Amino acid sequence: MKKKKIIISFIASVVLIIGIFIGFKILQPPRSTEEKIKNPKPGDTFTIEGEKEIEEFKKEAEKNGQEVRIINGK
């Protein structure tokens, strides 16, 4: 009986810790465009205006081995 309580409390504490980590991940504030440009992650999307700025960003990203897709939203 005592062993069963210990196992149940251990499982409950593990679930609680996992829940806390997931909660912190969900509650993080969204990253700013400047932060996305400086430290891009896969799936980041943002708007850059101006041909010169787009070309600079594309060259920098390709130099770092990152994929860039340009979508014209006109």
Tab-separated table of C-alpha atoms in Angstrom:
chain	number	residue	atom	x	y	z
A	1	MET	CA	0.000	0.000	0.000
A	2	LYS	CA	2.773	2.415	0.930
A	3	LYS	CA	4.746	1.505	-2.217
A	4	LYS	CA	1.684	2.257	-4.371
A	5	LYS	CA	1.351	5.745	-2.831
A	6	ILE	CA	5.016	6.479	-3.507
A	7	ILE	CA	4.664	5.440	-7.162
A	8	ILE	CA	1.506	7.533	-7.604
A	9	SER	CA	3.108	10.599	-6.005
A	10	PHE	CA	6.211	10.187	-8.203
A	11	ILE	CA	4.086	10.016	-11.370
A	12	ALA	CA	2.071	13.040	-10.236
A	13	SER	CA	5.218	15.090	-9.625
A	14	VAL	CA	6.651	14.162	-13.046
A	15	VAL	CA	3.385	15.188	-14.735
A	16	LEU	CA	3.407	18.463	-12.783
A	17	ILE	CA	6.984	19.276	-13.818
A	18	ILE	CA	6.231	18.518	-17.487
A	19	GLY	CA	3.126	20.720	-17.270
A	20	ILE	CA	5.154	23.607	-15.865
A	21	PHE	CA	7.699	23.380	-18.712
A	22	ILE	CA	4.922	23.279	-21.329
A	23	GLY	CA	3.199	26.242	-19.655
A	24	PHE	CA	6.341	28.364	-19.769
A	25	LYS	CA	6.882	27.481	-23.418
A	26	ILE	CA	3.310	28.495	-24.327
A	27	LEU	CA	3.385	31.714	-22.286
A	28	GLN	CA	6.553	33.129	-23.884
A	29	PRO	CA	5.929	36.492	-25.542
A	30	PRO	CA	6.074	36.551	-29.339
A	31	ARG	CA	9.458	37.398	-30.827
A	32	SER	CA	9.903	40.827	-32.412
A	33	THR	CA	10.770	41.260	-36.080
A	34	GLU	CA	14.233	42.573	-35.170
A	35	GLU	CA	14.886	39.469	-33.060
A	36	LYS	CA	13.647	37.209	-35.875
A	37	ILE	CA	15.986	38.915	-38.353
A	38	LYS	CA	18.992	38.694	-36.023
A	39	ASN	CA	18.326	35.111	-34.896
A	40	PRO	CA	15.939	33.392	-37.335
A	41	LYS	CA	14.352	30.044	-36.538
A	42	PRO	CA	12.682	27.650	-38.991
A	43	GLY	CA	9.165	28.836	-39.820
A	44	ASP	CA	9.700	32.504	-38.920
A	45	THR	CA	7.836	34.922	-41.171
A	46	PHE	CA	8.152	38.688	-41.282
A	47	THR	CA	7.938	41.623	-43.658
A	48	ILE	CA	10.912	43.440	-45.136
A	49	GLU	CA	10.220	46.368	-47.437
A	50	GLY	CA	12.573	47.676	-50.103
A	51	GLU	CA	14.505	45.826	-52.790
A	52	LYS	CA	17.886	46.660	-51.245
A	53	GLU	CA	16.883	45.389	-47.788
A	54	ILE	CA	15.409	42.194	-49.258
A	55	GLU	CA	18.582	41.427	-51.220
A	56	GLU	CA	20.795	42.118	-48.172
A	57	PHE	CA	18.692	39.824	-46.010
A	58	LYS	CA	18.627	37.088	-48.646
A	59	LYS	CA	22.439	37.171	-49.077
A	60	GLU	CA	22.997	37.056	-45.309
A	61	ALA	CA	20.560	34.171	-44.850
A	62	GLU	CA	22.022	32.134	-47.706
A	63	LYS	CA	25.507	32.748	-46.322
A	64	ASN	CA	24.278	31.164	-43.060
A	65	GLY	CA	22.748	28.222	-44.943
A	66	GLN	CA	19.118	29.237	-44.390
A	67	GLU	CA	16.280	28.986	-46.863
A	68	VAL	CA	14.549	32.213	-47.887
A	69	ARG	CA	11.236	32.459	-49.706
A	70	ILE	CA	10.146	35.857	-50.976
A	71	ILE	CA	6.422	36.402	-51.402
A	72	ASN	CA	5.159	39.569	-53.078
A	73	GLY	CA	2.042	40.730	-51.298
A	74	LYS	CA	0.955	43.364	-53.812
